[in-house]
Tab-separated table of C-alpha atoms in Angstrom:
chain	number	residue	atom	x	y	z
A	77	UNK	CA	0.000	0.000	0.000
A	78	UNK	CA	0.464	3.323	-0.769
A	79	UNK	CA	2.918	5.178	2.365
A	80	UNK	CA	-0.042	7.715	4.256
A	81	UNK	CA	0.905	10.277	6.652
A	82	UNK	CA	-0.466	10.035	10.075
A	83	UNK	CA	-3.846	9.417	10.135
A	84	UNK	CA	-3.978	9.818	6.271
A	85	UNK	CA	-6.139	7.203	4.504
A	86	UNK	CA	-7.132	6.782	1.015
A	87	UNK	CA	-11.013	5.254	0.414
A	88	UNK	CA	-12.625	4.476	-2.789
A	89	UNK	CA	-16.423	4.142	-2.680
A	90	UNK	CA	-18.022	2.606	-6.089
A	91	UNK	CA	-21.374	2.887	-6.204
A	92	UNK	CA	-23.930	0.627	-8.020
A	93	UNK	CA	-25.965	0.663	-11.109
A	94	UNK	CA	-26.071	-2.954	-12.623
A	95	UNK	CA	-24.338	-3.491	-15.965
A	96	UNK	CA	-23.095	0.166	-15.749
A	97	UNK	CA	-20.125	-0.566	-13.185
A	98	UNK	CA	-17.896	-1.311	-16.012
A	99	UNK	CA	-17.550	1.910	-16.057
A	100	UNK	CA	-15.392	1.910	-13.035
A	101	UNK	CA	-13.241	-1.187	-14.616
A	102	UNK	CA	-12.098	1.896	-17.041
A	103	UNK	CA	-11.350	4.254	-14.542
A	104	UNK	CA	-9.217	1.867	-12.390
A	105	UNK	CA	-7.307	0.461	-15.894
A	106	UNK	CA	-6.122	4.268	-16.029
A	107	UNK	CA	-5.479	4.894	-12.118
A	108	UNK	CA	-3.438	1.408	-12.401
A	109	UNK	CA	-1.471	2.704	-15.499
A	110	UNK	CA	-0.497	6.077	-13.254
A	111	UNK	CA	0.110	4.874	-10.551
A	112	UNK	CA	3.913	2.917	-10.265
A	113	UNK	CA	3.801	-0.307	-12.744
A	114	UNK	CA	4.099	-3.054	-9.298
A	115	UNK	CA	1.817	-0.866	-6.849
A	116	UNK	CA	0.183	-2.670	-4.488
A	117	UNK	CA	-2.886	-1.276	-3.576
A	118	UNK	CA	-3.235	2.646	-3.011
A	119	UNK	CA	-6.628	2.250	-0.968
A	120	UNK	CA	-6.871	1.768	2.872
A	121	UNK	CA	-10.616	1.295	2.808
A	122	UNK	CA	-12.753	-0.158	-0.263
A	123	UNK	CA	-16.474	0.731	-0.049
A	124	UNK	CA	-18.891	-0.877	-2.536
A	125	UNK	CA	-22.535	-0.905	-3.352
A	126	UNK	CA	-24.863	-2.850	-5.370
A	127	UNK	CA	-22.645	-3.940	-8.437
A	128	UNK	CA	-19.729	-1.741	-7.315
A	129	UNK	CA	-19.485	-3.711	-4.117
A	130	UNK	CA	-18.065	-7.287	-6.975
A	131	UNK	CA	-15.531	-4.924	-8.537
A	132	UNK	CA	-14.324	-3.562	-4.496
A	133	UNK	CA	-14.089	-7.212	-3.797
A	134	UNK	CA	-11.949	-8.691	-6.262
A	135	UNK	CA	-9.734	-5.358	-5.900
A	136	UNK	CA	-9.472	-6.624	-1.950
A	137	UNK	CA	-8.983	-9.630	-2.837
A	138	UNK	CA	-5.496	-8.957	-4.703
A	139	UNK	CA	-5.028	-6.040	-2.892
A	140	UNK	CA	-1.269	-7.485	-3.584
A	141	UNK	CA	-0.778	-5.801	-6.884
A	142	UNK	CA	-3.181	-2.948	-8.439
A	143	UNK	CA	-3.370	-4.201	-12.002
A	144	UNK	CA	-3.841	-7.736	-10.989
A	145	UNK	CA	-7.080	-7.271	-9.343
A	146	UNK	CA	-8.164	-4.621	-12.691
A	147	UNK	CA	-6.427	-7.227	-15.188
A	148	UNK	CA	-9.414	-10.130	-13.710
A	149	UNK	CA	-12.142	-7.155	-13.704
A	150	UNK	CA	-11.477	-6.354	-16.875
A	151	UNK	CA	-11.357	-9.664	-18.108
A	152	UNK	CA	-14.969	-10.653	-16.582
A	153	UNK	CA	-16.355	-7.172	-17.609
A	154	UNK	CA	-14.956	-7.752	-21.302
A	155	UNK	CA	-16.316	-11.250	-21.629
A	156	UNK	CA	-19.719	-10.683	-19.887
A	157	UNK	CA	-22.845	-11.806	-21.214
A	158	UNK	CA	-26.404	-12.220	-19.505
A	159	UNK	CA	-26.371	-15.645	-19.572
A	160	UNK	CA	-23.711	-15.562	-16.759
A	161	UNK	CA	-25.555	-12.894	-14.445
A	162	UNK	CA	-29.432	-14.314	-14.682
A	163	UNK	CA	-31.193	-16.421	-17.068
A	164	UNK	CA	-32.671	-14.976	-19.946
A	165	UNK	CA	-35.389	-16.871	-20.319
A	166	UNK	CA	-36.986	-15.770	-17.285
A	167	UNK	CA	-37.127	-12.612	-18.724
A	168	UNK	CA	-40.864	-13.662	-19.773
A	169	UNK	CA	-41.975	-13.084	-16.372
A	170	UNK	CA	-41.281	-8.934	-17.602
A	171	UNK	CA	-44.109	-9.501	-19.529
A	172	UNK	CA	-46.231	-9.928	-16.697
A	173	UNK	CA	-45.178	-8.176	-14.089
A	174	UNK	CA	-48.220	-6.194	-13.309
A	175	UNK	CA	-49.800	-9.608	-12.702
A	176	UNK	CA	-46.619	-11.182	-10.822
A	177	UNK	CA	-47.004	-8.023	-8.587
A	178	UNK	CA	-50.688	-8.310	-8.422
A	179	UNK	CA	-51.112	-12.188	-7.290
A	180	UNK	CA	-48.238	-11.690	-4.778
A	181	UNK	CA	-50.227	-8.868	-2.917
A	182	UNK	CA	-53.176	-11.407	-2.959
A	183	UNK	CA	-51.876	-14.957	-2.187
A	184	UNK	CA	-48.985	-16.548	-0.452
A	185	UNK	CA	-48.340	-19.384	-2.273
A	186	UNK	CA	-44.638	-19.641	-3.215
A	187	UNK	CA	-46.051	-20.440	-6.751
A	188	UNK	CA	-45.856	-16.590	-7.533
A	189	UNK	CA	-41.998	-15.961	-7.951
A	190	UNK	CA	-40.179	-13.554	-5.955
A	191	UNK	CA	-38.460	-11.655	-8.893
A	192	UNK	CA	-38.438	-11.013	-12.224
A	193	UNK	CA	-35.353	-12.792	-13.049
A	194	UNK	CA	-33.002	-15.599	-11.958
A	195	UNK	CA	-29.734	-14.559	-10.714
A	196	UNK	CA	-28.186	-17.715	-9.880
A	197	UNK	CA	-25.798	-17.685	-12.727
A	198	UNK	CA	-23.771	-14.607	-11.226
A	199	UNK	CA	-23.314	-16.353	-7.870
A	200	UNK	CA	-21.860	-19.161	-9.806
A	201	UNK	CA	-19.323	-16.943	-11.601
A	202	UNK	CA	-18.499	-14.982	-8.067
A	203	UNK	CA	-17.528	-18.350	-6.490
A	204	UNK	CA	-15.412	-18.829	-9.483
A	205	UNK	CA	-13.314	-15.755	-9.992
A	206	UNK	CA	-13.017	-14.570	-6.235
A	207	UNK	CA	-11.380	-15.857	-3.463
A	208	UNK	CA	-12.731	-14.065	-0.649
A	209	UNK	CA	-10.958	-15.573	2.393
A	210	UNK	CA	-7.481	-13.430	0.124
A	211	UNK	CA	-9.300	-10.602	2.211
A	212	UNK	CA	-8.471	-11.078	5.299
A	213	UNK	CA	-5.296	-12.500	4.229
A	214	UNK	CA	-4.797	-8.818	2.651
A	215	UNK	CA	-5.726	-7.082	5.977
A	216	UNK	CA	-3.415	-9.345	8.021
A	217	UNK	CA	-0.191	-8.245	5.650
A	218	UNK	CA	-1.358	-4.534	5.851
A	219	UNK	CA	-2.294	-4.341	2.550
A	220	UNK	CA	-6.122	-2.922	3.205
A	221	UNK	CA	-8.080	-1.846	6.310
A	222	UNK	CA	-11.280	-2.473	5.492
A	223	UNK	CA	-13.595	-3.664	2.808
A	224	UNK	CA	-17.336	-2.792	3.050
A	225	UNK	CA	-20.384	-3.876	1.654
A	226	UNK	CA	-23.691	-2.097	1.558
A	227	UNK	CA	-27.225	-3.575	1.545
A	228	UNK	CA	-30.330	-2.567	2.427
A	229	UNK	CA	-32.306	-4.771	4.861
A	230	UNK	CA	-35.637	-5.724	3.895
A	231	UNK	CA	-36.691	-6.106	7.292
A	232	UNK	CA	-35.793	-3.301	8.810
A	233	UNK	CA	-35.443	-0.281	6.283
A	234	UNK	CA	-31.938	0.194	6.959
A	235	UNK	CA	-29.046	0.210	5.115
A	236	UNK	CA	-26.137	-2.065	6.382
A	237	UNK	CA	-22.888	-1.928	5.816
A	238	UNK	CA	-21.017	-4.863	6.012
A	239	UNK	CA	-17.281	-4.230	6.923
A	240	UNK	CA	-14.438	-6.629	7.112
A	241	UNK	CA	-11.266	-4.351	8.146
A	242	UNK	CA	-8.652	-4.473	10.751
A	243	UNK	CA	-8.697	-4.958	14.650
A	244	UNK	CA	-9.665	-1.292	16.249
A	245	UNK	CA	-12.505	-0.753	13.503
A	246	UNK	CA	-15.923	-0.287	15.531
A	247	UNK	CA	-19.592	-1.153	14.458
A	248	UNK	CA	-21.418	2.229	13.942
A	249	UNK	CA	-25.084	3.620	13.697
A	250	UNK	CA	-26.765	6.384	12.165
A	251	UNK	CA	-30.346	7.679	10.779
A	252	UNK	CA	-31.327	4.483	9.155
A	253	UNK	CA	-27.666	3.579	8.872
A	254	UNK	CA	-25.615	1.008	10.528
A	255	UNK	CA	-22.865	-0.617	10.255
A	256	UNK	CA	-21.694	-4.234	11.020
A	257	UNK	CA	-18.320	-6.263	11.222
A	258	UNK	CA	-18.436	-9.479	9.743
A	259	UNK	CA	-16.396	-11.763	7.745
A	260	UNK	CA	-17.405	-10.805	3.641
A	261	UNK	CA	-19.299	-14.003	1.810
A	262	UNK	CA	-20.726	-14.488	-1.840
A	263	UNK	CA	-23.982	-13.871	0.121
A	264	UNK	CA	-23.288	-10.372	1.141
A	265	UNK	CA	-22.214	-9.474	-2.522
A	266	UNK	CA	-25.401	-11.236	-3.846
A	267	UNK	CA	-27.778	-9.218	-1.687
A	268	UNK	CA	-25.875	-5.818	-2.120
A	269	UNK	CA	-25.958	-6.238	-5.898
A	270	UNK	CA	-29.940	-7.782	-5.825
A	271	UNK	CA	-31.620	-4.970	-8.234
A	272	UNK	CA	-34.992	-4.521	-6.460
A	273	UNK	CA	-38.162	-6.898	-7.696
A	274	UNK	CA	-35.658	-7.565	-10.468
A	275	UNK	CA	-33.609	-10.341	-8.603
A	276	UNK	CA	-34.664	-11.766	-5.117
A	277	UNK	CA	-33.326	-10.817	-2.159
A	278	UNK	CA	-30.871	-12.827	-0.022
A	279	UNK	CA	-31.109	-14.197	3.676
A	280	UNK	CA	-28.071	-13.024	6.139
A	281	UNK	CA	-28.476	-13.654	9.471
A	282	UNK	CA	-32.167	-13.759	9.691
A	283	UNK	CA	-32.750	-10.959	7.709
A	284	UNK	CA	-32.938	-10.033	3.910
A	285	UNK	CA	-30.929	-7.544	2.437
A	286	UNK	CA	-31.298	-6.301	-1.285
A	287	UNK	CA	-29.529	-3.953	-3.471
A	288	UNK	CA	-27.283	-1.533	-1.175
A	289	UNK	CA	-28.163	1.475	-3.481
A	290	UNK	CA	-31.886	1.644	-1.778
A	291	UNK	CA	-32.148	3.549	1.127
A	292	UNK	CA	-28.201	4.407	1.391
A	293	UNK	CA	-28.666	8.539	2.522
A	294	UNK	CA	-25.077	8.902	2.735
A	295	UNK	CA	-22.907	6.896	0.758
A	296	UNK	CA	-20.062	8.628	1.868
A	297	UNK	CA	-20.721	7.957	5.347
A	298	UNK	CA	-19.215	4.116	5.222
A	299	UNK	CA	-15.854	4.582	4.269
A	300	UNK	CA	-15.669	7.784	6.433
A	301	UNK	CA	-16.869	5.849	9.796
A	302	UNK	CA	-13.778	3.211	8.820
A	303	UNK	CA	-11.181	6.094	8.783
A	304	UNK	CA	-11.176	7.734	5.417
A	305	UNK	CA	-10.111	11.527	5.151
A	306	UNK	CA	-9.202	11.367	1.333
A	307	UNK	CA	-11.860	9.722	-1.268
A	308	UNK	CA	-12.250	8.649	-4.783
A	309	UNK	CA	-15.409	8.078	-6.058
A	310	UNK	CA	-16.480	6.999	-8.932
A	311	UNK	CA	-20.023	6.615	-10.013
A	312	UNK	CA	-22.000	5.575	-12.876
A	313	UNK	CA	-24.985	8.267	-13.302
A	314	UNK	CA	-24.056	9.665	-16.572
A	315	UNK	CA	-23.746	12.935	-18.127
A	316	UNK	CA	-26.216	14.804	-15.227
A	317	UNK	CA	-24.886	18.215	-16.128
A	318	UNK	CA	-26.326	17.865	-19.682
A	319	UNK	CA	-29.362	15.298	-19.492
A	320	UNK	CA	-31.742	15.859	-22.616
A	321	UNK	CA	-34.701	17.456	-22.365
A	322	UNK	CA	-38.055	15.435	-21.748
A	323	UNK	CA	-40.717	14.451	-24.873
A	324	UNK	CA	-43.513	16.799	-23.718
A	325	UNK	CA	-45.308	14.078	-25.770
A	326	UNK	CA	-44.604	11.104	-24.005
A	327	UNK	CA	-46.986	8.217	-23.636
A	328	UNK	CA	-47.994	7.257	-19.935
A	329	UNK	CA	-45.054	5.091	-18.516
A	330	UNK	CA	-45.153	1.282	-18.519
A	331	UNK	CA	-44.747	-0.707	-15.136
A	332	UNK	CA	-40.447	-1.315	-16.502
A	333	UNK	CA	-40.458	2.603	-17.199
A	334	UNK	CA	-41.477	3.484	-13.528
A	335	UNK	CA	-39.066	0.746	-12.047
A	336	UNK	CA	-36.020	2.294	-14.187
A	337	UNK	CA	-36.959	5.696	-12.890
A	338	UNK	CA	-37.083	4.197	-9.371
A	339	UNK	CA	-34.166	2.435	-9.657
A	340	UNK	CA	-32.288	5.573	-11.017
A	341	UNK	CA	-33.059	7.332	-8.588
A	342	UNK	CA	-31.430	4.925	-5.753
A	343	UNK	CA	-28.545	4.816	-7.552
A	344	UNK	CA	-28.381	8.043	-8.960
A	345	UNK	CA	-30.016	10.797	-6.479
A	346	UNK	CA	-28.647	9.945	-3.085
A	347	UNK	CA	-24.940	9.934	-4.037
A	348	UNK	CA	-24.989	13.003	-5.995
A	349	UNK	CA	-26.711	15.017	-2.905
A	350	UNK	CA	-24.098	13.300	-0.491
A	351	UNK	CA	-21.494	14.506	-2.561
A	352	UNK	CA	-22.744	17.995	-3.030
A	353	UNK	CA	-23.439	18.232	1.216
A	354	UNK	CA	-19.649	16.822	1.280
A	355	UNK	CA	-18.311	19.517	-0.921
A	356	UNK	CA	-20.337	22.376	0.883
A	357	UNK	CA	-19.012	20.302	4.233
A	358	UNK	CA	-15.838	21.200	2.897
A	359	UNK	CA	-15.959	24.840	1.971
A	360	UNK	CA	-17.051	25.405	5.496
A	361	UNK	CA	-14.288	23.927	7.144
A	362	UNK	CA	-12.123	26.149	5.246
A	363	UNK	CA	-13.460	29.298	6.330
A	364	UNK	CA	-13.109	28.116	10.507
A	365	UNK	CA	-9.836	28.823	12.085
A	366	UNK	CA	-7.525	25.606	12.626
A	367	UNK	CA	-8.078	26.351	16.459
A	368	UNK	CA	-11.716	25.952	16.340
A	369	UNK	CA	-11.561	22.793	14.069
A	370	UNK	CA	-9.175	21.162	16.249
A	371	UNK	CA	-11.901	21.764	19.200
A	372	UNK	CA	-13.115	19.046	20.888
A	373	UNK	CA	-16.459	20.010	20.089
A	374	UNK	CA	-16.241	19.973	17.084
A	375	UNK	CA	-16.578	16.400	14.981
A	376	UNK	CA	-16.114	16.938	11.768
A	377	UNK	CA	-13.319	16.742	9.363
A	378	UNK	CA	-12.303	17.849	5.606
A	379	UNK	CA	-12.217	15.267	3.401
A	380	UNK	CA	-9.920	15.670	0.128
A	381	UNK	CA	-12.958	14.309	-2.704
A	382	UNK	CA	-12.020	13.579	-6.258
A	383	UNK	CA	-15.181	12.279	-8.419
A	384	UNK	CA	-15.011	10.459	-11.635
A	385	UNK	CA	-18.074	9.670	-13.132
A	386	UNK	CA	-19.205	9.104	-16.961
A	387	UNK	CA	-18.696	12.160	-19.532
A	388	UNK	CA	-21.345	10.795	-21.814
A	389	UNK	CA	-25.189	9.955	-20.870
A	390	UNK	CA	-24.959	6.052	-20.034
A	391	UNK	CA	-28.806	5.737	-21.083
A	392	UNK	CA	-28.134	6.985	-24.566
A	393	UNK	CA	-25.499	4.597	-24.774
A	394	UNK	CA	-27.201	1.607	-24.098
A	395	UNK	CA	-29.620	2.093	-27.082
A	396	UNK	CA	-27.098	1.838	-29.356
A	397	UNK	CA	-25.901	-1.843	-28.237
A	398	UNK	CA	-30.102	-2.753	-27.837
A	399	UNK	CA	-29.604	-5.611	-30.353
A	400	UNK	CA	-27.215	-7.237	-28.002
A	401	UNK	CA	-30.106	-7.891	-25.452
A	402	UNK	CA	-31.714	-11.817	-25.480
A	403	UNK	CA	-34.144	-11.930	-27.495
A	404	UNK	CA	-36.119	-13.115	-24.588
A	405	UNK	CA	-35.512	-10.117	-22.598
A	406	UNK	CA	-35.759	-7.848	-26.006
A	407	UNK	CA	-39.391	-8.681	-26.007
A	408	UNK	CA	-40.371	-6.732	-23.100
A	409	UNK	CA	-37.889	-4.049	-23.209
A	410	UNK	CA	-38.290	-1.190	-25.613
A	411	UNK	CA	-35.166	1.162	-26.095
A	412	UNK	CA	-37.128	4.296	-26.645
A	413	UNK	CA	-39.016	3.450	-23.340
A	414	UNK	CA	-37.315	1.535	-20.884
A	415	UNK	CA	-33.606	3.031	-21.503
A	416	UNK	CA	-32.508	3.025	-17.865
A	417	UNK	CA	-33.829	-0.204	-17.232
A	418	UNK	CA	-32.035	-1.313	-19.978
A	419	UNK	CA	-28.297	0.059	-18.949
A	420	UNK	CA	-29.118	-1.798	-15.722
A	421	UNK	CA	-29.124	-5.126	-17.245
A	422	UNK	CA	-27.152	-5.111	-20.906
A	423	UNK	CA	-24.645	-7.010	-19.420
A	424	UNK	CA	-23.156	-8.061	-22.957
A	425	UNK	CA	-19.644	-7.408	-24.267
A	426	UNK	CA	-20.313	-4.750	-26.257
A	427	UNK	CA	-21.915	-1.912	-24.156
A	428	UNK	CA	-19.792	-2.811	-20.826
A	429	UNK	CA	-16.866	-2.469	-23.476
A	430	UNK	CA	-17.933	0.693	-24.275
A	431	UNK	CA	-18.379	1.727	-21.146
A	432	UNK	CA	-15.105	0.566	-19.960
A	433	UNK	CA	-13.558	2.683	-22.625
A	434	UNK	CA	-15.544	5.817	-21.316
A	435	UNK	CA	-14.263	5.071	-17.576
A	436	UNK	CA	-10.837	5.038	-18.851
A	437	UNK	CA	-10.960	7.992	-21.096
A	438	UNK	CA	-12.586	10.151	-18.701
A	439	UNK	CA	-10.123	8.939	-16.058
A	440	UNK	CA	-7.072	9.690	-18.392
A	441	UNK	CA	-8.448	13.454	-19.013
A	442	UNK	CA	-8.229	14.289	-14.931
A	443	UNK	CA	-4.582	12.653	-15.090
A	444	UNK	CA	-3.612	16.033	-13.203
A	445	UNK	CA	-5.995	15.558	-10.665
A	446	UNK	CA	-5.639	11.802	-10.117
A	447	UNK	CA	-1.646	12.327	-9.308
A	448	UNK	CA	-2.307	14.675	-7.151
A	449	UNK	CA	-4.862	13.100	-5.470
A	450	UNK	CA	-2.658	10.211	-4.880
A	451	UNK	CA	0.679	12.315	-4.752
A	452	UNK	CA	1.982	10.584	-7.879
């Protein structure tokens, strides 16, 4: 790892948003490449939600060397398909979701499924690609602090953030926020990356958690609470400064339009207002003396914040690899009208390739920023 001063630590939070993580497989290719050719890892706490919580995983788990853990993302990123995160061909159940949803609100048989889609095949490629007990293994040699995971209980309301990390580390609790140390399993990465209604959730300890993006307030919080004070984030929202305008003549959204715009949102709304209350945290730090932010009574700290996020709108994007979709799946899902749902679940070579060359453009053209940030 990376030499940090004092209490200095580097965190990287990656947030979630299905098929569009690959995005952040770019972004770390081009860290990797600026960063000395043998690095071990820079980060001293790895924070990841929803799909961003596979890529913080395998990164912790060869938290040994930099570009080894990006070399096997990009490598399952590049060679994705659909068939190895859910089954296709229970993509006729989007056909008739209204009546899925429907007969579960009447009936408790456990005829009526309990998602749209099948997501066994990812938990079959997880168990094949990552070796989680490398993690503590990592931790142990000083190589990482923590690794977290974020879910959002089911039971509860609450998100949850899983955190394996080094002896010292405390269990914390917030508004609607806790968080929980634990040894990371293939369960915990199932549930944080279980896309609401779209793939069931998953049982931990009595309770089930679904995708960490719902509910999370303050994504920033998690690696913060396990000792953060500089952080790289990279997200996958798109081009938010320059979204198109609305069709004043749209139809009346479909049941998959109103998901997509719900599922946006989680993944979308709540890190880009955490951010924002982070930067304005920020600018009024630096107009208190060093005397009275040294007080006692007062608990909060600067925190150094570099984003990267996607230069291009993601949405847009994924309509032009639409004919890569199953054709079971393609029968349910329009491009015009289902676009975010759609850049949620085009996990095909073609898009996350594209994507992946966005992250590491985008990454490339804040090479300034990224050095400095990691006093390259």
């Amino acid at each position: 790892m990376l030499e940090a001063k004092n209490a200095d630590r580097i965190g990287l939070l990656l947030s979630g948003g299905g098929a569009r993580a690959a995005y952040q497989v770019g972004v770390l290719r081009a860290i990797s490449e600026l960063l000395p050719k043998n690095a071990s890892n820079p980060f001293h706490i790895i924070s990841g939600t929803s799909a961003g919580a596979l890529n913080a995983a395998s990164l912790a788990c060869h938290a040994h060397r930099l570009r080894t853990g990006v070399k096997l993302l990009e490598h399952v990123w590049k060679n994705i398909s659909s068939y190895k995160v859910y089954t296709p061909q229970s993509g006729k159940l989007l056909g008739s979701a209204s009546i899925m949803l429907f007969a579960s609100m009447r009936t408790k048989d456990t005829d009526v499924p309990i998602s749209l889609l099948d997501n066994s095949p990812l938990l079959h490629l997880l168990q094949r690609v990552l070796k989680l007990d490398k993690i503590q293994r990592n931790i142990d040699r000083g190589l990482l602090d923590a690794l977290s995971i974020t879910t959002s209980s089911y039971n509860t309301g609450e998100s949850v953030s899983f955190y394996q990390g080094m002896k010292g580390l405390s269990d914390w609790q917030g508004p609607h926020r806790i968080g929980r140390s634990g040894t990371i399993s293939y369960s915990h990465l199932m549930a944080s990356s279980a896309l609401p209604v779209l793939f069931p959730a998953v049982k931990i300890d009595e309770q089930f958690y679904g995708d960490g993006a719902v509910r999370q307030l303050a994504p920033t919080s998690t690696p913060i609470h396990l000792g953060a004070t500089r952080l790289l984030v990279i997200g996958v929202s798109g081009n938010r400064s320059n979204s198109p305008a609305g069709n004043t003549n749209a139809a009346a959204p479909s049941i998959l339009q109103i998901l997509g715009h719900i599922l946006n949102s989680a993944f979308v709304d709540t890190l880009e207002n955490d951010l924002e209350f982070l930067r304005d945290m920020n600018d009024v730090l630096d107009q208190l003396p060093q005397g009275v932010i040294n007080s006692p009574k007062i608990s909060a700290q600067k925190i150094e914040l570099l984003e990267i996020s996607p230069s291009k709108e993601i949405n847009i994007l994924a309509k032009q690899f639409y004919d890569e979709l199953p054709k079971q799946m393609a029968k349910n899902i329009k491009p015009d009208s289902s676009s975010t749902l759609l850049s949620l679940i085009l996990f095909e070579k073609g898009f996350c390739s594209a994507l992946w060359k966005m992250g590491y453009e985008d990454a490339l053209s804040k090479e300034s920023k990224i050095r400095h940030f990691f006093r390259n």
